[in-house]
Structures are given as C-alpha cells and as structure tokens.
XYZ file of N, CA and C in Angstrom:
822
model
N -36.356 16.838 -24.809
C -35.877 16.036 -23.907
C -33.751 15.863 -23.097
N -34.064 15.400 -22.419
C -32.102 15.471 -21.833
C -31.188 15.006 -22.570
N -30.145 15.661 -23.323
C -29.171 14.968 -24.251
C -28.812 13.939 -23.387
N -26.640 12.984 -23.301
C -26.243 12.252 -23.071
C -25.273 13.548 -22.541
N -25.019 14.251 -22.926
C -24.056 15.593 -21.707
C -24.796 15.786 -21.106
N -25.802 16.313 -21.265
C -26.576 16.711 -19.943
C -26.606 15.482 -19.004
N -26.927 14.515 -18.789
C -27.290 13.892 -18.070
C -26.046 13.438 -17.049
N -24.841 12.780 -18.214
C -24.032 12.999 -17.235
C -22.785 14.346 -16.857
N -22.868 15.317 -17.774
C -22.929 16.537 -16.301
C -23.718 16.312 -15.233
N -24.307 15.673 -15.296
C -25.347 16.187 -13.968
C -24.644 14.629 -13.139
N -24.570 13.716 -13.295
C -24.041 12.842 -12.909
C -22.747 13.226 -11.518
N -22.625 13.929 -12.480
C -20.670 13.900 -12.386
C -20.965 15.835 -11.265
N -21.858 16.153 -11.808
C -21.850 17.693 -10.344
C -22.268 17.043 -9.279
N -23.330 15.678 -8.965
C -24.014 15.145 -7.595
C -22.419 14.297 -7.226
N -21.732 13.435 -8.177
C -20.701 13.142 -7.863
C -19.257 13.599 -6.987
N -18.890 15.528 -7.529
C -18.788 16.011 -7.176
C -18.960 16.522 -5.873
N -20.378 16.637 -5.848
C -21.053 17.723 -4.491
C -20.668 15.972 -3.537
N -21.432 14.930 -3.573
C -20.792 13.928 -2.738
C -19.253 14.617 -2.546
N -18.518 14.178 -2.951
C -16.765 14.524 -3.171
C -16.676 15.907 -2.155
N -17.058 16.959 -2.454
C -16.596 17.794 -1.446
C -16.891 17.726 0.024
N -18.701 16.485 0.158
C -18.858 16.368 1.018
C -17.412 15.358 1.983
N -17.455 14.343 1.815
C -16.716 13.576 1.399
C -15.550 13.157 2.363
N -14.685 14.314 0.973
C -13.229 14.316 1.574
C -12.724 15.415 1.144
N -11.027 15.212 1.233
C -10.201 16.569 1.542
C -10.411 17.511 0.036
N -11.173 18.545 -0.520
C -10.723 19.360 -1.060
C -9.536 19.538 -1.351
N -8.858 18.968 -1.973
C -7.623 18.211 -2.688
C -8.124 17.415 -4.010
N -8.832 17.010 -3.775
C -9.171 15.657 -4.120
C -9.553 14.405 -4.506
N -9.213 13.283 -5.366
C -8.427 12.281 -4.498
C -7.367 12.377 -4.082
N -7.338 11.174 -3.058
C -5.759 11.518 -2.588
C -4.609 10.480 -3.720
N -5.092 9.522 -4.070
C -3.806 8.902 -5.165
C -3.970 9.429 -6.487
N -4.521 10.889 -7.124
C -3.966 11.796 -7.807
C -4.509 13.540 -7.030
N -3.335 14.473 -7.239
C -2.918 15.490 -6.785
C -3.346 16.156 -7.559
N -4.372 17.234 -7.096
C -4.973 17.741 -7.843
C -4.269 19.956 -8.100
N -3.690 20.189 -9.100
C -3.821 21.369 -8.708
C -3.292 22.579 -9.317
N -3.214 23.074 -9.198
C -3.458 24.795 -10.556
C -2.216 24.950 -10.844
N -1.693 25.465 -11.936
C -0.392 26.403 -12.753
C -1.108 28.002 -12.318
N -0.467 27.873 -11.584
C -0.140 29.392 -11.586
C -0.197 30.455 -12.753
N -0.110 30.373 -13.662
C -0.073 30.848 -15.379
C -1.238 31.353 -15.381
N -2.350 30.291 -14.875
C -3.521 30.711 -15.186
C -4.422 32.501 -14.061
N -2.902 32.631 -13.908
C -3.339 33.982 -12.520
C -2.780 34.786 -13.572
N -1.819 34.791 -14.572
C -1.002 35.470 -15.342
C -1.021 37.107 -15.004
N -2.882 37.545 -15.273
C -2.760 39.018 -15.016
C -2.604 39.530 -13.696
N -2.219 38.383 -12.102
C -3.098 38.919 -10.925
C -1.534 39.166 -10.587
N -0.926 39.341 -9.225
C 0.007 39.854 -8.553
C 0.611 38.452 -8.042
N 1.301 38.476 -6.995
C 1.171 36.489 -6.108
C -0.186 37.207 -5.065
N 0.100 38.185 -4.568
C -0.399 37.611 -3.694
C -2.273 36.706 -4.183
N -2.972 37.723 -5.000
C -4.464 37.730 -5.660
C -4.179 36.012 -6.418
N -3.304 35.706 -6.714
C -2.715 34.179 -7.566
C -2.909 33.830 -6.563
N -1.935 34.408 -4.881
C -2.004 32.461 -3.540
C -3.527 33.064 -3.212
N -4.819 34.108 -3.239
C -6.234 33.954 -2.868
C -6.888 32.402 -4.218
N -6.944 33.163 -4.994
C -7.441 32.642 -6.005
C -8.019 30.928 -5.750
N -5.998 31.091 -5.700
C -5.849 29.444 -5.786
C -6.268 29.319 -4.509
N -6.048 29.627 -3.525
C -6.892 28.663 -2.731
C -8.458 28.662 -2.030
N -9.395 29.565 -3.245
C -10.342 30.058 -3.651
C -10.648 27.790 -3.507
N -9.538 27.926 -4.802
C -9.591 27.114 -5.408
C -10.252 25.103 -5.062
N -9.400 25.185 -3.173
C -9.312 24.491 -2.376
C -7.455 23.100 -2.678
N -7.661 23.825 -3.824
C -5.763 22.427 -4.893
C -4.933 23.601 -2.997
N -3.692 22.188 -3.065
C -2.943 22.513 -2.151
C -1.571 22.974 -3.859
N -2.181 22.174 -4.095
C 0.042 21.550 -4.886
C -0.375 23.017 -6.343
N 0.692 23.321 -6.061
C 0.853 24.620 -7.097
C 2.921 24.818 -7.679
N 2.493 24.657 -9.435
C 3.128 24.986 -9.989
C 3.275 26.297 -10.088
N 4.904 27.201 -10.548
C 4.454 28.336 -10.302
C 5.397 28.999 -11.469
N 5.151 30.311 -12.107
C 5.393 30.550 -13.237
C 6.381 32.169 -12.848
N 6.974 32.032 -14.356
C 7.925 33.367 -13.298
C 7.937 34.774 -13.283
N 6.545 34.790 -13.491
C 5.459 36.499 -13.163
C 5.145 36.363 -11.870
N 5.160 34.996 -11.201
C 5.151 35.366 -10.114
C 5.701 34.979 -8.823
N 7.417 34.021 -9.503
C 8.511 34.161 -8.276
C 9.630 34.683 -9.888
N 9.498 35.636 -10.117
C 10.904 36.678 -10.958
C 11.643 35.730 -10.819
N 13.481 35.446 -11.833
C 13.887 34.456 -12.225
C 15.347 36.128 -11.597
N 14.596 37.529 -12.013
C 15.800 38.566 -11.959
C 15.052 38.922 -9.997
N 15.432 37.672 -9.161
C 14.976 37.657 -7.357
C 16.492 37.406 -7.012
N 16.321 38.152 -5.726
C 17.258 38.081 -4.870
C 16.985 35.999 -4.035
N 18.129 36.283 -3.647
C 18.079 35.463 -3.523
C 16.738 35.070 -1.494
N 16.753 36.759 -1.215
C 16.184 36.954 0.084
C 14.489 36.811 0.027
N 14.908 37.640 -1.609
C 12.753 37.718 -2.038
C 12.676 36.228 -2.504
N 13.689 36.048 -2.870
C 12.894 34.043 -3.436
C 12.446 33.148 -2.552
N 13.139 33.538 -0.924
C 12.648 33.167 -0.242
C 11.410 32.953 0.975
N 10.876 34.643 0.543
C 10.035 35.564 1.094
C 8.935 35.037 0.096
N 9.077 34.387 -1.307
C 8.247 34.265 -2.259
C 7.998 33.032 -1.671
N 8.760 31.522 -1.320
C 8.481 30.921 -0.823
C 7.661 30.081 0.404
N 7.824 31.184 1.323
C 7.443 31.470 2.319
C 6.080 32.104 2.624
N 5.343 32.887 1.409
C 4.329 33.263 1.294
C 3.780 32.271 0.596
N 3.999 31.226 -0.078
C 3.170 30.163 -0.510
C 2.748 28.887 0.594
N 4.018 28.313 1.369
C 3.209 27.645 2.289
C 2.249 28.371 3.237
N 2.343 29.957 2.920
C 1.593 30.427 4.274
C -0.216 30.239 3.864
N 0.255 30.482 2.452
C -0.827 30.840 1.817
C -1.530 28.968 1.622
N -1.052 28.123 2.592
C -1.416 25.786 2.592
C -1.551 25.934 1.371
N 0.002 25.887 0.403
C 0.059 25.790 -0.227
C 1.337 24.832 -0.678
N 1.551 23.813 -1.329
C 2.887 22.875 -1.910
C 3.333 23.500 -2.956
N 4.823 23.982 -2.964
C 5.012 24.856 -4.264
C 6.498 22.967 -5.010
N 5.194 22.703 -5.894
C 6.056 21.707 -6.824
C 6.924 21.983 -7.592
N 6.777 22.705 -8.694
C 7.766 23.650 -9.647
C 7.750 24.532 -9.698
N 8.289 24.871 -10.440
C 8.517 26.274 -11.522
C 8.234 26.178 -12.942
N 7.367 26.907 -13.607
C 8.247 26.807 -15.189
C 6.889 27.055 -16.084
N 6.155 26.670 -17.223
C 7.757 26.740 -18.324
C 9.339 27.886 -18.225
N 10.425 27.317 -17.699
C 11.672 27.360 -17.880
C 12.367 27.148 -19.069
N 12.852 27.855 -20.316
C 13.373 27.720 -21.523
C 14.626 27.397 -20.835
N 15.066 26.627 -21.702
C 16.805 26.233 -21.480
C 16.860 25.923 -23.010
N 17.906 26.906 -23.740
C 17.462 26.654 -25.011
C 18.480 26.989 -25.465
N 19.719 28.359 -24.568
C 20.620 29.011 -24.827
C 21.966 27.523 -24.005
N 23.262 28.072 -24.455
C 23.675 26.366 -24.598
C 24.680 27.313 -23.791
N 24.439 27.627 -22.934
C 25.990 28.540 -21.860
C 25.751 27.459 -20.811
N 26.447 27.589 -21.078
C 26.468 26.711 -19.279
C 25.850 27.121 -17.813
N 26.109 28.232 -18.010
C 25.906 29.721 -16.818
C 24.887 29.613 -17.103
N 24.117 30.224 -17.414
C 22.834 30.090 -18.355
C 21.965 29.114 -17.622
N 22.502 28.026 -17.647
C 21.549 26.892 -17.334
C 21.825 26.630 -16.070
N 23.265 26.478 -15.325
C 23.489 26.211 -14.503
C 22.036 28.096 -13.650
N 21.916 28.557 -13.587
C 21.555 30.209 -12.888
C 20.124 29.769 -13.438
N 19.384 28.736 -13.759
C 17.716 28.507 -13.680
C 17.621 27.410 -12.614
N 18.803 26.200 -12.031
C 18.657 25.355 -11.327
C 19.738 26.443 -9.912
N 20.230 27.180 -9.686
C 19.866 27.645 -8.587
C 18.846 28.393 -7.978
N 18.350 29.249 -9.222
C 16.705 29.734 -9.253
C 15.878 29.126 -8.081
N 15.746 27.521 -8.568
C 15.059 27.060 -8.182
C 15.110 26.343 -6.621
N 16.263 26.002 -6.795
C 16.723 25.954 -5.429
C 16.734 26.315 -4.206
N 17.087 27.608 -5.004
C 16.692 29.103 -3.906
C 14.872 28.653 -3.030
N 14.407 28.895 -4.230
C 12.716 29.076 -4.323
C 12.305 27.710 -3.394
N 13.234 25.891 -3.407
C 11.918 25.717 -2.487
C 11.844 24.273 -3.750
N 12.493 24.698 -4.966
C 11.742 24.607 -6.189
C 11.742 22.839 -6.916
N 11.269 21.537 -5.924
C 11.779 19.964 -6.189
C 11.602 19.680 -7.418
N 11.314 20.589 -8.735
C 11.488 19.855 -9.715
C 11.138 21.550 -10.879
N 11.461 21.140 -11.909
C 11.206 22.454 -12.134
C 10.748 21.507 -14.129
N 9.792 22.555 -14.473
C 9.135 22.985 -16.670
C 9.764 22.844 -17.129
N 10.751 22.132 -18.164
C 11.406 22.928 -19.296
C 11.260 23.129 -20.465
N 11.928 23.726 -21.099
C 11.526 23.648 -23.201
C 13.048 23.695 -23.062
N 13.705 22.473 -22.513
C 15.060 22.456 -23.789
C 14.626 22.198 -25.449
N 16.574 22.587 -25.556
C 16.553 21.443 -27.035
C 17.346 19.765 -26.744
N 17.551 19.757 -28.086
C 18.350 19.056 -27.389
C 19.549 18.870 -27.134
N 20.719 19.831 -27.609
C 21.773 20.204 -27.400
C 21.814 20.554 -25.986
N 21.102 21.064 -25.935
C 20.618 21.540 -23.998
C 21.672 20.282 -23.196
N 19.957 19.564 -23.551
C 19.720 18.225 -22.050
C 21.302 18.073 -21.712
N 22.276 17.151 -21.874
C 23.030 16.970 -21.451
C 23.854 17.741 -20.135
N 23.570 18.609 -20.537
C 24.150 20.017 -19.473
C 22.712 19.254 -18.392
N 21.703 19.597 -18.680
C 20.814 19.416 -17.894
C 20.264 18.650 -17.072
N 21.051 17.396 -18.011
C 21.221 15.943 -17.007
C 21.973 15.813 -15.988
N 23.503 17.022 -16.374
C 24.214 17.293 -15.586
C 23.533 18.018 -13.766
N 22.582 19.284 -14.622
C 23.000 19.492 -13.627
C 21.235 18.992 -12.922
N 20.337 18.373 -12.817
C 19.696 17.268 -12.368
C 20.620 16.921 -11.693
N 21.896 16.100 -11.101
C 22.450 15.600 -10.871
C 23.307 16.036 -9.449
N 23.494 17.101 -9.825
C 24.028 17.902 -9.054
C 23.190 18.561 -8.515
N 21.698 18.853 -8.660
C 21.730 20.113 -7.714
C 20.091 19.151 -7.448
N 19.549 17.467 -7.540
C 18.790 17.182 -6.645
C 17.386 17.682 -7.310
N 17.732 17.271 -8.841
C 15.780 18.801 -8.961
C 15.722 17.775 -10.194
N 14.003 17.936 -10.449
C 14.031 16.812 -11.083
C 13.339 17.615 -12.010
N 13.570 17.625 -13.854
C 13.326 18.614 -14.623
C 12.320 17.262 -15.206
N 11.240 18.161 -15.956
C 10.201 17.881 -16.562
C 10.436 18.315 -17.832
N 9.830 17.778 -19.137
C 9.693 18.533 -20.907
C 8.941 18.307 -21.126
N 8.568 19.713 -20.887
C 6.698 20.076 -21.158
C 7.289 20.095 -22.547
N 6.520 20.032 -23.569
C 6.162 19.665 -25.022
C 4.732 20.982 -25.615
N 5.062 21.259 -26.481
C 4.526 22.436 -27.053
C 3.846 22.598 -28.912
N 3.230 21.114 -28.956
C 2.118 20.755 -29.966
C 3.458 21.004 -31.444
N 2.831 21.262 -32.294
C 2.828 21.154 -33.843
C 3.968 22.204 -34.008
N 4.162 23.230 -33.069
C 4.729 24.558 -33.898
C 6.362 24.262 -33.014
N 6.186 23.785 -32.059
C 7.273 23.514 -31.907
C 8.445 22.398 -32.058
N 9.999 22.902 -32.498
C 10.572 22.518 -33.270
C 11.605 21.855 -32.067
N 11.649 20.827 -31.047
C 11.989 20.698 -30.068
C 11.516 19.361 -29.900
N 10.450 19.696 -29.524
C 9.876 18.748 -28.997
C 8.418 18.906 -28.542
N 7.199 18.172 -30.027
C 6.452 18.718 -30.140
C 5.622 18.343 -29.883
N 5.873 16.436 -29.050
C 4.958 15.638 -28.818
C 5.383 15.275 -27.116
N 5.428 14.961 -25.631
C 5.905 13.941 -24.702
C 6.500 12.852 -25.231
N 5.996 11.920 -26.749
C 6.605 10.754 -26.829
C 8.185 11.054 -27.843
N 8.300 12.512 -28.573
C 9.808 12.620 -29.158
C 10.624 13.109 -27.841
N 10.103 13.735 -26.607
C 11.057 13.410 -25.388
C 11.406 12.411 -24.634
N 10.487 11.874 -24.742
C 10.591 10.311 -23.955
C 11.916 9.494 -25.003
N 11.697 9.710 -25.818
C 12.981 9.501 -26.849
C 14.124 9.622 -26.934
N 14.043 11.126 -26.335
C 15.562 11.855 -25.763
C 16.313 11.738 -24.849
N 15.287 10.762 -23.884
C 16.119 10.898 -22.526
C 15.803 9.416 -22.082
N 15.600 8.288 -22.745
C 15.035 7.428 -22.472
C 16.220 6.710 -21.885
N 17.715 6.832 -22.183
C 19.025 6.322 -21.886
C 19.364 7.741 -20.778
N 19.159 8.904 -20.359
C 19.629 9.120 -18.934
C 19.114 9.315 -17.699
N 19.479 9.877 -17.080
C 19.133 9.679 -15.237
C 17.069 10.229 -15.819
N 17.172 9.464 -14.814
C 15.534 9.020 -14.155
C 15.346 9.428 -14.445
N 15.335 11.196 -13.218
C 14.574 12.205 -12.910
C 14.546 13.334 -14.287
N 14.927 13.312 -14.831
C 14.765 13.751 -16.583
C 13.355 12.940 -17.406
N 12.579 13.559 -17.091
C 11.168 13.167 -17.493
C 10.280 14.376 -18.312
N 8.831 13.511 -18.592
C 8.311 15.311 -19.327
C 6.956 15.933 -18.462
N 6.683 16.944 -18.991
C 5.076 16.928 -18.440
C 4.190 17.362 -19.902
N 3.113 15.891 -19.689
C 2.851 16.630 -21.085
C 1.509 17.423 -20.405
N 1.390 18.113 -22.557
C 0.039 19.733 -21.437
C -0.570 18.673 -21.903
N -1.935 18.358 -22.025
C -2.662 17.181 -23.584
C -2.787 18.551 -24.643
N -3.105 19.961 -24.429
C -3.972 21.055 -25.012
C -2.777 21.002 -26.252
N -1.897 21.113 -26.001
C -0.891 20.450 -27.277
C -0.213 19.348 -28.155
N -0.678 18.161 -27.446
C 0.345 16.868 -27.371
C -0.839 16.651 -27.908
N -2.924 16.707 -28.153
C -3.493 16.279 -28.742
C -3.258 17.127 -30.441
N -3.053 18.171 -30.724
C -2.966 18.613 -32.371
C -1.949 18.327 -32.781
N -0.646 17.066 -32.160
C 0.188 16.465 -32.956
C -0.395 15.284 -33.267
N -1.955 14.513 -32.601
C -2.488 13.851 -33.783
C -2.057 12.668 -32.487
N -1.913 12.363 -31.568
C -1.365 11.175 -30.701
C -2.992 10.885 -30.108
N -3.409 9.989 -29.705
C -4.087 9.739 -29.045
C -3.085 9.892 -27.777
N -4.742 10.829 -26.124
C -3.553 11.579 -25.174
C -3.361 9.846 -24.194
N -4.614 9.098 -24.264
C -4.604 8.614 -23.267
C -3.413 7.472 -23.410
N -3.090 7.121 -24.811
C -1.554 5.900 -24.852
C -0.604 7.193 -25.337
N -0.908 7.894 -25.114
C 0.653 8.987 -24.648
C 0.780 8.932 -23.283
N -0.150 9.108 -22.618
C -0.017 9.008 -20.780
C 0.604 7.599 -20.871
N 0.230 6.462 -20.830
C 0.694 5.205 -20.956
C 2.390 4.875 -21.202
N 2.074 6.386 -22.684
C 4.051 5.159 -23.353
C 5.252 6.324 -22.138
N 4.654 7.400 -21.256
C 5.194 8.210 -20.966
C 5.937 7.402 -19.823
N 5.214 6.540 -19.185
C 5.026 5.907 -18.158
C 5.102 6.526 -16.187
N 6.745 5.777 -15.918
C 7.635 5.973 -15.021
C 8.220 7.494 -15.095
N 8.342 7.786 -16.642
C 8.842 9.328 -16.698
C 7.629 10.621 -16.731
N 6.603 10.260 -16.135
C 5.754 10.808 -16.581
C 5.647 12.086 -15.433
N 5.675 12.814 -15.374
C 6.370 13.663 -13.264
C 5.618 14.489 -13.571
N 4.581 14.907 -14.302
C 4.547 16.512 -14.440
C 2.517 16.248 -15.499
N 1.539 17.535 -14.645
C 0.833 17.266 -17.109
C -0.235 17.811 -15.870
N -0.844 19.259 -17.923
C -1.085 20.198 -17.640
C -2.057 19.218 -18.102
N -3.368 19.647 -17.417
C -4.255 19.676 -17.912
C -5.362 20.613 -18.658
N -6.140 20.293 -19.326
C -7.182 21.759 -19.858
C -8.196 21.009 -21.200
N -9.046 21.610 -21.396
C -9.787 20.852 -22.208
C -9.796 21.857 -23.570
N -9.752 21.008 -24.846
C -11.027 21.636 -25.908
C -11.416 21.143 -26.451
N -12.728 21.973 -27.548
C -14.057 21.637 -27.942
C -12.899 21.208 -29.360
N -12.281 21.462 -30.134
C -12.220 21.458 -31.259
C -10.413 20.708 -31.187
N -10.325 19.507 -31.569
C -8.987 18.566 -30.670
C -7.810 19.840 -31.592
N -8.218 20.435 -33.179
C -6.462 20.145 -33.236
C -6.605 22.293 -33.703
N -7.136 22.544 -32.807
C -7.886 23.760 -32.667
C -6.999 25.296 -31.626
N -5.746 25.375 -31.181
C -5.284 25.567 -29.653
C -5.976 26.768 -28.738
N -6.892 27.777 -29.736
C -7.673 28.641 -29.460
C -8.970 27.791 -28.849
N -9.753 26.962 -29.067
C -10.692 26.663 -28.703
C -11.571 25.516 -26.717
N -10.170 26.663 -25.961
C -9.790 26.041 -25.353
C -10.838 26.558 -24.646
N -11.903 25.581 -23.619
C -12.387 25.721 -22.139
C -12.625 25.109 -21.843
N -13.680 25.508 -20.463
C -13.686 24.674 -19.268
C -13.434 22.370 -19.614
N -13.104 22.247 -18.496
C -12.091 20.944 -18.580
C -14.057 20.184 -18.196
N -13.708 19.121 -19.314
C -15.357 18.895 -19.130
C -16.570 19.537 -20.177
N -16.131 20.359 -20.667
C -16.727 21.253 -21.523
C -16.245 20.828 -23.314
N -14.747 20.360 -23.600
C -14.397 19.984 -24.496
C -14.704 17.844 -24.797
N -13.473 18.044 -25.390
C -13.888 16.746 -26.375
C -13.120 15.984 -26.572
N -11.766 16.356 -25.043
C -10.922 15.911 -24.829
C -11.491 14.246 -23.482
N -11.037 13.098 -23.782
C -10.695 12.287 -22.940
C -10.566 12.101 -21.519
N -10.877 13.140 -20.496
C -10.564 13.659 -19.174
C -10.249 11.756 -18.760
N -11.299 11.626 -18.293
C -12.235 10.331 -17.667
C -11.335 9.077 -17.617
N -10.720 9.061 -18.909
C -9.738 8.089 -19.667
C -7.824 8.339 -19.345
N -7.903 9.179 -19.398
C -6.444 9.546 -18.778
C -6.475 9.954 -17.545
N -7.706 10.516 -16.766
C -7.070 9.678 -14.879
C -7.588 8.967 -14.031
N -8.352 7.840 -15.656
C -8.527 6.118 -15.320
C -6.793 5.644 -15.328
N -6.117 6.134 -16.573
C -4.702 5.526 -16.606
C -4.022 5.574 -15.915
N -3.892 6.925 -16.183
C -2.814 7.651 -14.837
C -2.970 7.174 -13.036
N -4.309 6.914 -12.811
C -4.420 5.556 -11.869
C -3.744 4.364 -11.793
N -3.922 3.570 -13.219
C -3.785 2.400 -14.036
C -2.490 2.404 -13.143
N -1.747 3.502 -13.770
C 0.177 3.726 -13.452
C 0.059 4.175 -12.687
N -0.267 4.518 -11.023
C -0.182 4.760 -9.642
C 0.737 6.045 -10.115
N 0.575 6.536 -10.783
C 1.112 7.714 -11.152
C 0.758 9.116 -9.698
N 2.836 9.190 -9.548
C 2.826 9.719 -7.845
C 2.727 11.410 -8.460
N 2.404 12.072 -9.571
C 2.981 13.417 -10.044
C 1.897 14.936 -9.792
N 1.687 15.229 -10.432
C 0.693 16.336 -9.905
C -0.337 16.579 -11.218
N -1.934 16.650 -10.720
C -2.688 17.248 -12.218
C -3.294 18.485 -12.122
N -2.756 19.468 -13.147
C -2.527 20.536 -13.225
C -3.073 21.413 -13.357
N -3.989 22.370 -13.214
C -4.782 22.768 -14.598
C -4.312 24.294 -14.695
N -4.176 24.073 -15.755
C -3.559 24.925 -16.247
C -4.974 25.652 -17.487
N -5.105 26.940 -17.162
C -6.880 27.236 -17.512
C -6.225 28.414 -18.868
N -6.275 29.506 -19.621
C -5.541 29.289 -20.486
C -6.501 30.899 -21.406
N -7.870 30.920 -20.421
C -8.587 31.588 -21.227
C -10.094 31.968 -20.336
N -9.485 33.544 -20.298
C -10.747 34.517 -19.696
C -9.571 34.898 -18.836
N -8.288 35.144 -19.197
C -7.596 36.096 -18.277
C -8.114 37.123 -16.546
N -8.731 37.721 -17.540
C -9.137 38.805 -16.421
C -9.627 38.433 -15.697
N -10.658 36.910 -15.999
C -12.041 35.935 -14.098
C -11.367 34.667 -14.516
N -10.748 34.112 -14.489
C -10.471 32.928 -13.881
C -11.260 31.818 -13.892
N -11.855 32.313 -12.183
C -11.815 31.465 -11.415
C -13.387 30.802 -11.788
N -14.357 31.701 -12.141
C -15.506 30.150 -12.667
C -15.471 29.290 -13.222
N -14.374 29.658 -15.133
C -13.451 28.597 -15.207
C -13.475 26.993 -14.584
N -12.493 27.959 -13.642
C -10.955 26.946 -12.944
C -12.167 26.184 -12.200
N -13.233 26.423 -11.744
C -13.851 25.878 -10.442
C -14.679 25.701 -11.323
N -15.081 25.131 -12.334
C -15.425 24.456 -13.012
C -15.034 23.342 -13.341
N -14.058 23.574 -13.130
C -12.847 22.965 -13.840
C -12.365 21.567 -12.866
N -12.516 21.970 -11.890
C -12.019 21.539 -10.558
C -13.306 20.537 -10.296
N -14.266 20.867 -10.467
C -15.412 20.158 -10.083
C -16.243 18.914 -11.031
N -15.719 19.107 -12.106
C -15.887 18.594 -13.157
C -14.679 17.368 -12.989
N -13.532 17.449 -12.539
C -12.418 16.764 -12.348
C -12.556 16.019 -11.063
N -13.258 16.415 -9.766
C -13.156 15.861 -8.769
C -14.951 14.656 -8.877
N -15.407 15.582 -9.657
C -16.402 14.778 -9.836
C -15.958 13.080 -10.226
N -15.208 13.262 -11.407
C -14.401 12.271 -12.204
C -13.736 11.548 -11.391
N -12.892 12.002 -10.260
C -12.137 10.873 -10.046
C -13.685 10.616 -8.854
N -13.898 10.838 -8.318
C -15.445 10.877 -6.590
C -15.318 9.168 -8.128
N -15.633 9.030 -9.553
C -16.412 7.747 -9.655
C -15.628 6.925 -10.326
N -14.406 6.988 -10.923
C -12.878 6.488 -10.854
C -12.360 5.559 -9.161
N -12.622 6.017 -8.356
C -12.830 5.608 -6.517
C -13.832 4.725 -6.566
N -14.894 4.940 -7.002
C -16.169 4.157 -6.465
C -15.929 3.146 -7.536
C-alpha cells in the first residue's frame, strides 16, 4: 500500500512537471528561487556557474571561494560579468564574518561588495560591530542581513536574537534565516519567518531528517521541516527577497540532490499558487 508521504511526493512531482511546462524555470514569479554558491564549494567558479544554470535558477548568492576577498577591482568586475553572462543575477555575497572591530576591516568588505556589484551582504557580526556596520550600510547603500548559526553561535543563534538587536537600526539591516540552524534553537520555523516581518531580507533553505541534528541534512522534501508552511507564510507576507538553496551535503556531486530539492519546492509553489 502506498504511504501518505509517497502519495504526497507523487502529487508534488506531478505539480512540479506541470509548473516546469507552464512557467519559467526560475520558479513562481512571486517567490524567487536561487542558489547559494557554497553548495558548489568543491568546484571552481566556472563549474559552479554551469551547475547553477543546470538548475534553472536566476538568483545567486556567492561565497568568497568563488569571488575571493583578495582580488583586484578588475578581477571582481570580471567575475561579476561572468555571472551575468551565465544568465544569473548576483543578489548577495556571504556569509561574510564581520567580527573584527577594526573599522577599516569592515569598510574593506563593503568596498568589496560594491566593486562586485552586490546589493546585499549576508553577515556574521557581533553586537559590538553592528553600529559600524549600520554606518556603512547607510554610506554604501548596501543591505546587510544577519545570518543565524544555531545554538553554537554565541552572537546570534536565532534570527529572533538578531531582530531584537537591530529593531531600532536602519531598515536596510535585516536577517537571513538559515532554517537548518534556526530549527535547532527550538523555535517554530513558520513563526520565526512571521516574527522577522519586513526585516527578512534573505532566506537559506535546506531540510533535516532530525530537527536537532545538523548532520541529518537531506534533499528538500525528504526531511521533516515545514517547507510548505514557510513558503506559504512568505507569500502571505509578500516577501520580496530570495529563497536560496544552501545544499551542504554530497559536496563532490551535489546536482542530483539539488535538482530534487528544486523540483519539490517548485511543486509546492505550484500548489500554493493554484
């Protein structure tokens, strides 16, 4: 006898096939699906871009390994052009850790983002560096989204901790929820999305088979995280940011699991839109 999960998976797969035939492969027009380049961390930039194209996504958040901090202005411009030529939109860079209280170090990373053409950086700051970061957010007009890292993070384990810290700061300071870390804080994920409201600037999506085990990551849809509930909440909020797949397993051959993840998400979005 088919299980409930198999029936749901079959239905979602059918929805995904219909969505692929009738809509652009970037996903539903009101939620922007993309990829975090860290998913391709074992590959050079060219191979990473080819992989992203195979996934049919448009939006890219790039990690330092694919666009080094130690690069020249010319090298950054060339990398940005390569990303554009691949049909991808560079939406952010990071996670960039801004824990050094030296103002020059923080300025360096904002200048890096500007020369790369990044409208936003995903950051790992501390309470002490936030005031300086806010100042550069205003000066460079570049958004900064705090990335939570779960119980091990002594600064911002949950997106809710970050929201409390920046509630009176410039609105271009916000959060990037990493749901794989957020769930391990014990918070309800759908409620966390709602809690962030307009400060939710970016979103790293993944799935876990065991809520409190970061090593149980799996393809999106194969785990227990409330993917549909979070996507529904984002649609309800008229969320304008990206939904970026950060696939941290099978580093040597990530594409099959990533393709499966996007098929599931597109199927869910097709169902929600219907």
